[in-house]
Amino acid sequence: MRRVQQKAEPCDDRDGHYIVVPGREFTPRFKIRRLLGQGTFGKVMECEDSQSGRLVAVKVIRAVPKYRDAARIEVRVLQTLQRNDPPNKYQCMHLNETFEHRNHVCMVFELLGPSVFDFLKENEFRPFSLHHVQLFAEQLLRSVAFLHRLNLVHTDLKPENILLESGAYDLVPFGRSQTVQTHMLKSTNIRLIDFGSATFDNEYHSQVVSTRHYRAPEIILNLGWSFPCDMWSIGCIIIELLTGEALFQTHDNHEHLAMMEVVVGAAPSHIVRATQSDLRSKFFRSDGSVRYPPPEQPRVSQKGVRSMRALSQIVSPSTNPIYANLHDLLNRLLQFDPRARITAEEACQHQFF
């Protein structure tokens, strides 16, 4: 990894984030145009590359040892993906190059469109058409099957980590209304991004992974996790694209498990039994149902759980054969028991596609 030297001037905030100033030269080669996004890891900027004349996305990692170390692991994962799929037929984001600059690990990527989440938000969270959901799901499953073949678990699948190749759209009438218009994508091609939490299955697994809304039950119950946790996340994503809103909107373990129970049914008895006794008595009653509201918060609002619907009400299998197939796929993705969940390879062959 080469280092770019430049005279020092204060350019980081107190947390080690690079301060993005549009129009400023980041390095002699890259000129900043705008901030594209940011997270705990650092920031992503749109830059002009004077060498190629193209616009690129530059991910600038926080100048903090923990995040620098994580970035080096991410670079290793990205290089593994590229080495195993040079033509990028599995649509995982490819790394153009990496360098260090003022104590920041930097990664250069192709500049693409907005994330699927940002497109949804811009479109006032109006859902995608069933056909577009089908196309997104098929591509996502192919990308994840490729990762799993390489012994990699993504661990952070969510609409924010799925980029559209292009955000170009047409305005079309929404539903039966002729006055309300919705954004209809011209292209549904996607690219899977953010391998900062990706983990080789035979290497160290941190205890808690995944963004809350997309977190599988085995992670909450501390039962260990592997490839199936990605499949649970995909089930949650498909429903979100179809309805326009996240399936499990919560930040609490008790509430999350109670919501899961409404959507997919009670946890199988062997899963309850496998849970450590302290967690088992905390989360479950003696009959195996979720203990909600929790004894320590008897007056907690149950509105969130009461607003949940069973999977067959969210996607009715009796609507038509396509919905029946979609319901079957979701039912296999959202199994409480990770070992009963469909694999990415199997899901790619599902009759929904």
PDB file of N, CA and C in Angstrom, residues 91-168:
ATOM      1  N   GLN A  91     -21.442  -9.200  -9.304  1.00  0.00           N
ATOM      2  CA  GLN A  91     -21.911  -7.858  -8.915  1.00  0.00           C
ATOM      3  C   GLN A  91     -21.575  -7.437  -7.485  1.00  0.00           C
ATOM      4  N   CYS A  92     -20.375  -7.805  -7.028  1.00  0.00           N
ATOM      5  CA  CYS A  92     -19.858  -7.274  -5.764  1.00  0.00           C
ATOM      6  C   CYS A  92     -18.935  -6.108  -6.118  1.00  0.00           C
ATOM      7  N   MET A  93     -18.963  -5.059  -5.326  1.00  0.00           N
ATOM      8  CA  MET A  93     -18.167  -3.873  -5.635  1.00  0.00           C
ATOM      9  C   MET A  93     -16.682  -4.220  -5.723  1.00  0.00           C
ATOM     10  N   HIS A  94     -16.040  -3.816  -6.817  1.00  0.00           N
ATOM     11  CA  HIS A  94     -14.614  -4.065  -6.993  1.00  0.00           C
ATOM     12  C   HIS A  94     -13.799  -2.859  -6.538  1.00  0.00           C
ATOM     13  N   LEU A  95     -12.651  -3.155  -5.952  1.00  0.00           N
ATOM     14  CA  LEU A  95     -11.728  -2.133  -5.471  1.00  0.00           C
ATOM     15  C   LEU A  95     -10.797  -1.741  -6.610  1.00  0.00           C
ATOM     16  N   ASN A  96     -10.792  -0.445  -6.976  1.00  0.00           N
ATOM     17  CA  ASN A  96      -9.877   0.000  -8.038  1.00  0.00           C
ATOM     18  C   ASN A  96      -8.445   0.048  -7.517  1.00  0.00           C
ATOM     19  N   GLU A  97      -8.277   0.650  -6.346  1.00  0.00           N
ATOM     20  CA  GLU A  97      -6.952   0.696  -5.716  1.00  0.00           C
ATOM     21  C   GLU A  97      -7.091   1.145  -4.270  1.00  0.00           C
ATOM     22  N   THR A  98      -5.992   1.027  -3.534  1.00  0.00           N
ATOM     23  CA  THR A  98      -5.988   1.461  -2.134  1.00  0.00           C
ATOM     24  C   THR A  98      -4.667   2.156  -1.838  1.00  0.00           C
ATOM     25  N   PHE A  99      -4.706   3.149  -0.948  1.00  0.00           N
ATOM     26  CA  PHE A  99      -3.485   3.853  -0.546  1.00  0.00           C
ATOM     27  C   PHE A  99      -3.698   4.441   0.847  1.00  0.00           C
ATOM     28  N   GLU A 100      -2.616   4.898   1.463  1.00  0.00           N
ATOM     29  CA  GLU A 100      -2.713   5.574   2.759  1.00  0.00           C
ATOM     30  C   GLU A 100      -2.395   7.041   2.577  1.00  0.00           C
ATOM     31  N   HIS A 101      -3.151   7.881   3.271  1.00  0.00           N
ATOM     32  CA  HIS A 101      -2.969   9.327   3.153  1.00  0.00           C
ATOM     33  C   HIS A 101      -3.249   9.956   4.506  1.00  0.00           C
ATOM     34  N   ARG A 102      -2.246  10.594   5.078  1.00  0.00           N
ATOM     35  CA  ARG A 102      -2.397  11.265   6.380  1.00  0.00           C
ATOM     36  C   ARG A 102      -3.028  10.358   7.441  1.00  0.00           C
ATOM     37  N   ASN A 103      -2.520   9.141   7.494  1.00  0.00           N
ATOM     38  CA  ASN A 103      -2.976   8.171   8.499  1.00  0.00           C
ATOM     39  C   ASN A 103      -4.370   7.599   8.217  1.00  0.00           C
ATOM     40  N   HIS A 104      -4.922   7.897   7.044  1.00  0.00           N
ATOM     41  CA  HIS A 104      -6.219   7.323   6.652  1.00  0.00           C
ATOM     42  C   HIS A 104      -5.980   6.231   5.613  1.00  0.00           C
ATOM     43  N   VAL A 105      -6.585   5.061   5.821  1.00  0.00           N
ATOM     44  CA  VAL A 105      -6.616   4.052   4.754  1.00  0.00           C
ATOM     45  C   VAL A 105      -7.685   4.525   3.769  1.00  0.00           C
ATOM     46  N   CYS A 106      -7.347   4.562   2.482  1.00  0.00           N
ATOM     47  CA  CYS A 106      -8.278   5.045   1.454  1.00  0.00           C
ATOM     48  C   CYS A 106      -8.503   3.955   0.413  1.00  0.00           C
ATOM     49  N   MET A 107      -9.751   3.834  -0.026  1.00  0.00           N
ATOM     50  CA  MET A 107     -10.100   2.851  -1.051  1.00  0.00           C
ATOM     51  C   MET A 107     -10.828   3.565  -2.178  1.00  0.00           C
ATOM     52  N   VAL A 108     -10.435   3.256  -3.403  1.00  0.00           N
ATOM     53  CA  VAL A 108     -11.033   3.912  -4.573  1.00  0.00           C
ATOM     54  C   VAL A 108     -11.936   2.920  -5.305  1.00  0.00           C
ATOM     55  N   PHE A 109     -13.181   3.347  -5.554  1.00  0.00           N
ATOM     56  CA  PHE A 109     -14.176   2.510  -6.225  1.00  0.00           C
ATOM     57  C   PHE A 109     -14.785   3.250  -7.404  1.00  0.00           C
ATOM     58  N   GLU A 110     -15.407   2.474  -8.277  1.00  0.00           N
ATOM     59  CA  GLU A 110     -16.214   3.042  -9.356  1.00  0.00           C
ATOM     60  C   GLU A 110     -17.364   3.843  -8.730  1.00  0.00           C
ATOM     61  N   LEU A 111     -17.706   4.966  -9.339  1.00  0.00           N
ATOM     62  CA  LEU A 111     -18.830   5.774  -8.845  1.00  0.00           C
ATOM     63  C   LEU A 111     -20.126   5.244  -9.446  1.00  0.00           C
ATOM     64  N   LEU A 112     -21.053   4.850  -8.573  1.00  0.00           N
ATOM     65  CA  LEU A 112     -22.332   4.302  -9.047  1.00  0.00           C
ATOM     66  C   LEU A 112     -23.476   5.204  -8.606  1.00  0.00           C
ATOM     67  N   GLY A 113     -24.699   4.678  -8.681  1.00  0.00           N
ATOM     68  CA  GLY A 113     -25.874   5.452  -8.301  1.00  0.00           C
ATOM     69  C   GLY A 113     -26.110   5.400  -6.800  1.00  0.00           C
ATOM     70  N   PRO A 114     -27.306   5.811  -6.360  1.00  0.00           N
ATOM     71  CA  PRO A 114     -27.623   5.799  -4.926  1.00  0.00           C
ATOM     72  C   PRO A 114     -27.833   4.376  -4.418  1.00  0.00           C
ATOM     73  N   SER A 115     -27.906   4.222  -3.107  1.00  0.00           N
ATOM     74  CA  SER A 115     -28.254   2.915  -2.545  1.00  0.00           C
ATOM     75  C   SER A 115     -29.745   2.675  -2.756  1.00  0.00           C
ATOM     76  N   VAL A 116     -30.143   1.422  -2.671  1.00  0.00           N
ATOM     77  CA  VAL A 116     -31.565   1.076  -2.777  1.00  0.00           C
ATOM     78  C   VAL A 116     -32.345   1.795  -1.676  1.00  0.00           C
ATOM     79  N   PHE A 117     -31.742   1.913  -0.487  1.00  0.00           N
ATOM     80  CA  PHE A 117     -32.408   2.626   0.611  1.00  0.00           C
ATOM     81  C   PHE A 117     -32.612   4.100   0.261  1.00  0.00           C
ATOM     82  N   ASP A 118     -31.561   4.752  -0.259  1.00  0.00           N
ATOM     83  CA  ASP A 118     -31.682   6.177  -0.603  1.00  0.00           C
ATOM     84  C   ASP A 118     -32.710   6.402  -1.701  1.00  0.00           C
ATOM     85  N   PHE A 119     -32.792   5.458  -2.646  1.00  0.00           N
ATOM     86  CA  PHE A 119     -33.799   5.574  -3.711  1.00  0.00           C
ATOM     87  C   PHE A 119     -35.204   5.465  -3.112  1.00  0.00           C
ATOM     88  N   LEU A 120     -35.400   4.505  -2.203  1.00  0.00           N
ATOM     89  CA  LEU A 120     -36.696   4.344  -1.516  1.00  0.00           C
ATOM     90  C   LEU A 120     -37.072   5.624  -0.772  1.00  0.00           C
ATOM     91  N   LYS A 121     -36.094   6.172  -0.043  1.00  0.00           N
ATOM     92  CA  LYS A 121     -36.328   7.373   0.765  1.00  0.00           C
ATOM     93  C   LYS A 121     -36.711   8.554  -0.126  1.00  0.00           C
ATOM     94  N   GLU A 122     -35.964   8.733  -1.203  1.00  0.00           N
ATOM     95  CA  GLU A 122     -36.219   9.818  -2.161  1.00  0.00           C
ATOM     96  C   GLU A 122     -37.610   9.672  -2.773  1.00  0.00           C
ATOM     97  N   ASN A 123     -38.074   8.437  -2.876  1.00  0.00           N
ATOM     98  CA  ASN A 123     -39.382   8.131  -3.472  1.00  0.00           C
ATOM     99  C   ASN A 123     -40.469   8.027  -2.391  1.00  0.00           C
ATOM    100  N   GLU A 124     -40.209   8.672  -1.235  1.00  0.00           N
ATOM    101  CA  GLU A 124     -41.169   8.709  -0.115  1.00  0.00           C
ATOM    102  C   GLU A 124     -41.578   7.304   0.356  1.00  0.00           C
ATOM    103  N   PHE A 125     -40.624   6.390   0.291  1.00  0.00           N
ATOM    104  CA  PHE A 125     -40.804   5.004   0.757  1.00  0.00           C
ATOM    105  C   PHE A 125     -41.970   4.291   0.073  1.00  0.00           C
ATOM    106  N   ARG A 126     -42.220   4.677  -1.187  1.00  0.00           N
ATOM    107  CA  ARG A 126     -43.204   3.916  -1.967  1.00  0.00           C
ATOM    108  C   ARG A 126     -42.517   2.625  -2.405  1.00  0.00           C
ATOM    109  N   PRO A 127     -43.193   1.494  -2.296  1.00  0.00           N
ATOM    110  CA  PRO A 127     -42.529   0.215  -2.585  1.00  0.00           C
ATOM    111  C   PRO A 127     -42.163   0.046  -4.057  1.00  0.00           C
ATOM    112  N   PHE A 128     -41.232  -0.863  -4.308  1.00  0.00           N
ATOM    113  CA  PHE A 128     -40.877  -1.232  -5.677  1.00  0.00           C
ATOM    114  C   PHE A 128     -41.943  -2.174  -6.225  1.00  0.00           C
ATOM    115  N   SER A 129     -42.032  -2.245  -7.545  1.00  0.00           N
ATOM    116  CA  SER A 129     -42.972  -3.186  -8.163  1.00  0.00           C
ATOM    117  C   SER A 129     -42.501  -4.616  -7.887  1.00  0.00           C
ATOM    118  N   LEU A 130     -43.426  -5.559  -7.945  1.00  0.00           N
ATOM    119  CA  LEU A 130     -43.081  -6.966  -7.699  1.00  0.00           C
ATOM    120  C   LEU A 130     -42.001  -7.431  -8.676  1.00  0.00           C
ATOM    121  N   HIS A 131     -42.103  -6.998  -9.935  1.00  0.00           N
ATOM    122  CA  HIS A 131     -41.119  -7.403 -10.944  1.00  0.00           C
ATOM    123  C   HIS A 131     -39.724  -6.898 -10.569  1.00  0.00           C
ATOM    124  N   HIS A 132     -39.638  -5.639 -10.104  1.00  0.00           N
ATOM    125  CA  HIS A 132     -38.336  -5.094  -9.710  1.00  0.00           C
ATOM    126  C   HIS A 132     -37.804  -5.804  -8.458  1.00  0.00           C
ATOM    127  N   VAL A 133     -38.697  -6.146  -7.524  1.00  0.00           N
ATOM    128  CA  VAL A 133     -38.281  -6.885  -6.322  1.00  0.00           C
ATOM    129  C   VAL A 133     -37.693  -8.238  -6.732  1.00  0.00           C
ATOM    130  N   GLN A 134     -38.332  -8.863  -7.707  1.00  0.00           N
ATOM    131  CA  GLN A 134     -37.864 -10.156  -8.232  1.00  0.00           C
ATOM    132  C   GLN A 134     -36.440 -10.018  -8.796  1.00  0.00           C
ATOM    133  N   LEU A 135     -36.223  -8.971  -9.591  1.00  0.00           N
ATOM    134  CA  LEU A 135     -34.912  -8.748 -10.216  1.00  0.00           C
ATOM    135  C   LEU A 135     -33.844  -8.428  -9.172  1.00  0.00           C
ATOM    136  N   PHE A 136     -34.190  -7.590  -8.187  1.00  0.00           N
ATOM    137  CA  PHE A 136     -33.243  -7.271  -7.109  1.00  0.00           C
ATOM    138  C   PHE A 136     -32.872  -8.529  -6.324  1.00  0.00           C
ATOM    139  N   ALA A 137     -33.896  -9.293  -5.933  1.00  0.00           N
ATOM    140  CA  ALA A 137     -33.674 -10.473  -5.086  1.00  0.00           C
ATOM    141  C   ALA A 137     -32.789 -11.496  -5.794  1.00  0.00           C
ATOM    142  N   GLU A 138     -33.035 -11.689  -7.079  1.00  0.00           N
ATOM    143  CA  GLU A 138     -32.253 -12.671  -7.839  1.00  0.00           C
ATOM    144  C   GLU A 138     -30.777 -12.269  -7.889  1.00  0.00           C
ATOM    145  N   GLN A 139     -30.512 -10.987  -8.149  1.00  0.00           N
ATOM    146  CA  GLN A 139     -29.123 -10.513  -8.204  1.00  0.00           C
ATOM    147  C   GLN A 139     -28.450 -10.618  -6.833  1.00  0.00           C
ATOM    148  N   LEU A 140     -29.181 -10.214  -5.798  1.00  0.00           N
ATOM    149  CA  LEU A 140     -28.633 -10.243  -4.443  1.00  0.00           C
ATOM    150  C   LEU A 140     -28.279 -11.669  -4.028  1.00  0.00           C
ATOM    151  N   LEU A 141     -29.158 -12.605  -4.340  1.00  0.00           N
ATOM    152  CA  LEU A 141     -28.907 -14.006  -3.987  1.00  0.00           C
ATOM    153  C   LEU A 141     -27.702 -14.562  -4.743  1.00  0.00           C
ATOM    154  N   ARG A 142     -27.542 -14.167  -6.004  1.00  0.00           N
ATOM    155  CA  ARG A 142     -26.382 -14.629  -6.780  1.00  0.00           C
ATOM    156  C   ARG A 142     -25.082 -14.086  -6.169  1.00  0.00           C
ATOM    157  N   SER A 143     -25.109 -12.796  -5.775  1.00  0.00           N
ATOM    158  CA  SER A 143     -23.923 -12.186  -5.152  1.00  0.00           C
ATOM    159  C   SER A 143     -23.575 -12.897  -3.850  1.00  0.00           C
ATOM    160  N   VAL A 144     -24.600 -13.161  -3.033  1.00  0.00           N
ATOM    161  CA  VAL A 144     -24.366 -13.772  -1.721  1.00  0.00           C
ATOM    162  C   VAL A 144     -23.956 -15.240  -1.867  1.00  0.00           C
ATOM    163  N   ALA A 145     -24.518 -15.943  -2.852  1.00  0.00           N
ATOM    164  CA  ALA A 145     -24.097 -17.333  -3.103  1.00  0.00           C
ATOM    165  C   ALA A 145     -22.610 -17.367  -3.461  1.00  0.00           C
ATOM    166  N   PHE A 146     -22.156 -16.384  -4.237  1.00  0.00           N
ATOM    167  CA  PHE A 146     -20.739 -16.267  -4.610  1.00  0.00           C
ATOM    168  C   PHE A 146     -19.880 -16.050  -3.357  1.00  0.00           C
ATOM    169  N   LEU A 147     -20.309 -15.139  -2.484  1.00  0.00           N
ATOM    170  CA  LEU A 147     -19.578 -14.897  -1.229  1.00  0.00           C
ATOM    171  C   LEU A 147     -19.479 -16.177  -0.405  1.00  0.00           C
ATOM    172  N   HIS A 148     -20.620 -16.859  -0.273  1.00  0.00           N
ATOM    173  CA  HIS A 148     -20.655 -18.069   0.556  1.00  0.00           C
ATOM    174  C   HIS A 148     -19.760 -19.169  -0.019  1.00  0.00           C
ATOM    175  N   ARG A 149     -19.673 -19.251  -1.346  1.00  0.00           N
ATOM    176  CA  ARG A 149     -18.765 -20.238  -1.965  1.00  0.00           C
ATOM    177  C   ARG A 149     -17.309 -19.934  -1.606  1.00  0.00           C
ATOM    178  N   LEU A 150     -17.024 -18.657  -1.378  1.00  0.00           N
ATOM    179  CA  LEU A 150     -15.664 -18.244  -1.002  1.00  0.00           C
ATOM    180  C   LEU A 150     -15.457 -18.315   0.514  1.00  0.00           C
ATOM    181  N   ASN A 151     -16.435 -18.920   1.214  1.00  0.00           N
ATOM    182  CA  ASN A 151     -16.367 -19.087   2.672  1.00  0.00           C
ATOM    183  C   ASN A 151     -16.512 -17.766   3.424  1.00  0.00           C
ATOM    184  N   LEU A 152     -17.178 -16.797   2.800  1.00  0.00           N
ATOM    185  CA  LEU A 152     -17.368 -15.473   3.401  1.00  0.00           C
ATOM    186  C   LEU A 152     -18.817 -15.260   3.811  1.00  0.00           C
ATOM    187  N   VAL A 153     -19.020 -14.715   5.006  1.00  0.00           N
ATOM    188  CA  VAL A 153     -20.348 -14.291   5.459  1.00  0.00           C
ATOM    189  C   VAL A 153     -20.327 -12.765   5.434  1.00  0.00           C
ATOM    190  N   HIS A 154     -21.285 -12.129   4.739  1.00  0.00           N
ATOM    191  CA  HIS A 154     -21.279 -10.663   4.641  1.00  0.00           C
ATOM    192  C   HIS A 154     -21.550 -10.036   6.004  1.00  0.00           C
ATOM    193  N   THR A 155     -22.552 -10.510   6.698  1.00  0.00           N
ATOM    194  CA  THR A 155     -23.013 -10.107   8.049  1.00  0.00           C
ATOM    195  C   THR A 155     -23.698  -8.748   8.144  1.00  0.00           C
ATOM    196  N   ASP A 156     -23.683  -7.947   7.071  1.00  0.00           N
ATOM    197  CA  ASP A 156     -24.341  -6.635   7.187  1.00  0.00           C
ATOM    198  C   ASP A 156     -25.155  -6.308   5.937  1.00  0.00           C
ATOM    199  N   LEU A 157     -25.942  -7.283   5.502  1.00  0.00           N
ATOM    200  CA  LEU A 157     -26.796  -7.063   4.333  1.00  0.00           C
ATOM    201  C   LEU A 157     -27.977  -6.184   4.732  1.00  0.00           C
ATOM    202  N   LYS A 158     -28.194  -5.122   3.958  1.00  0.00           N
ATOM    203  CA  LYS A 158     -29.305  -4.188   4.192  1.00  0.00           C
ATOM    204  C   LYS A 158     -29.421  -3.297   2.961  1.00  0.00           C
ATOM    205  N   PRO A 159     -30.570  -2.624   2.772  1.00  0.00           N
ATOM    206  CA  PRO A 159     -30.747  -1.802   1.556  1.00  0.00           C
ATOM    207  C   PRO A 159     -29.682  -0.713   1.387  1.00  0.00           C
ATOM    208  N   GLU A 160     -29.101  -0.231   2.500  1.00  0.00           N
ATOM    209  CA  GLU A 160     -28.042   0.788   2.402  1.00  0.00           C
ATOM    210  C   GLU A 160     -26.781   0.233   1.756  1.00  0.00           C
ATOM    211  N   ASN A 161     -26.608  -1.090   1.802  1.00  0.00           N
ATOM    212  CA  ASN A 161     -25.399  -1.716   1.260  1.00  0.00           C
ATOM    213  C   ASN A 161     -25.623  -2.367  -0.102  1.00  0.00           C
ATOM    214  N   ILE A 162     -26.707  -1.964  -0.748  1.00  0.00           N
ATOM    215  CA  ILE A 162     -26.974  -2.405  -2.122  1.00  0.00           C
ATOM    216  C   ILE A 162     -27.056  -1.140  -2.966  1.00  0.00           C
ATOM    217  N   LEU A 163     -26.083  -0.957  -3.855  1.00  0.00           N
ATOM    218  CA  LEU A 163     -26.071   0.245  -4.695  1.00  0.00           C
ATOM    219  C   LEU A 163     -26.717  -0.038  -6.039  1.00  0.00           C
ATOM    220  N   LEU A 164     -27.419   0.965  -6.554  1.00  0.00           N
ATOM    221  CA  LEU A 164     -27.936   0.897  -7.920  1.00  0.00           C
ATOM    222  C   LEU A 164     -26.812   1.323  -8.853  1.00  0.00           C
ATOM    223  N   GLU A 165     -26.670   0.640  -9.985  1.00  0.00           N
ATOM    224  CA  GLU A 165     -25.654   1.077 -10.948  1.00  0.00           C
ATOM    225  C   GLU A 165     -25.991   2.475 -11.439  1.00  0.00           C
ATOM    226  N   SER A 166     -27.292   2.734 -11.578  1.00  0.00           N
ATOM    227  CA  SER A 166     -27.754   4.060 -12.006  1.00  0.00           C
ATOM    228  C   SER A 166     -29.045   4.392 -11.280  1.00  0.00           C
ATOM    229  N   GLY A 167     -29.173   5.651 -10.880  1.00  0.00           N
ATOM    230  CA  GLY A 167     -30.402   6.085 -10.205  1.00  0.00           C
ATOM    231  C   GLY A 167     -31.413   6.683 -11.163  1.00  0.00           C
ATOM    232  N   ALA A 168     -31.170   6.573 -12.487  1.00  0.00           N
ATOM    233  CA  ALA A 168     -32.087   7.170 -13.479  1.00  0.00           C
ATOM    234  C   ALA A 168     -33.465   6.512 -13.396  1.00  0.00           C
TER     235      ALA A 168
END
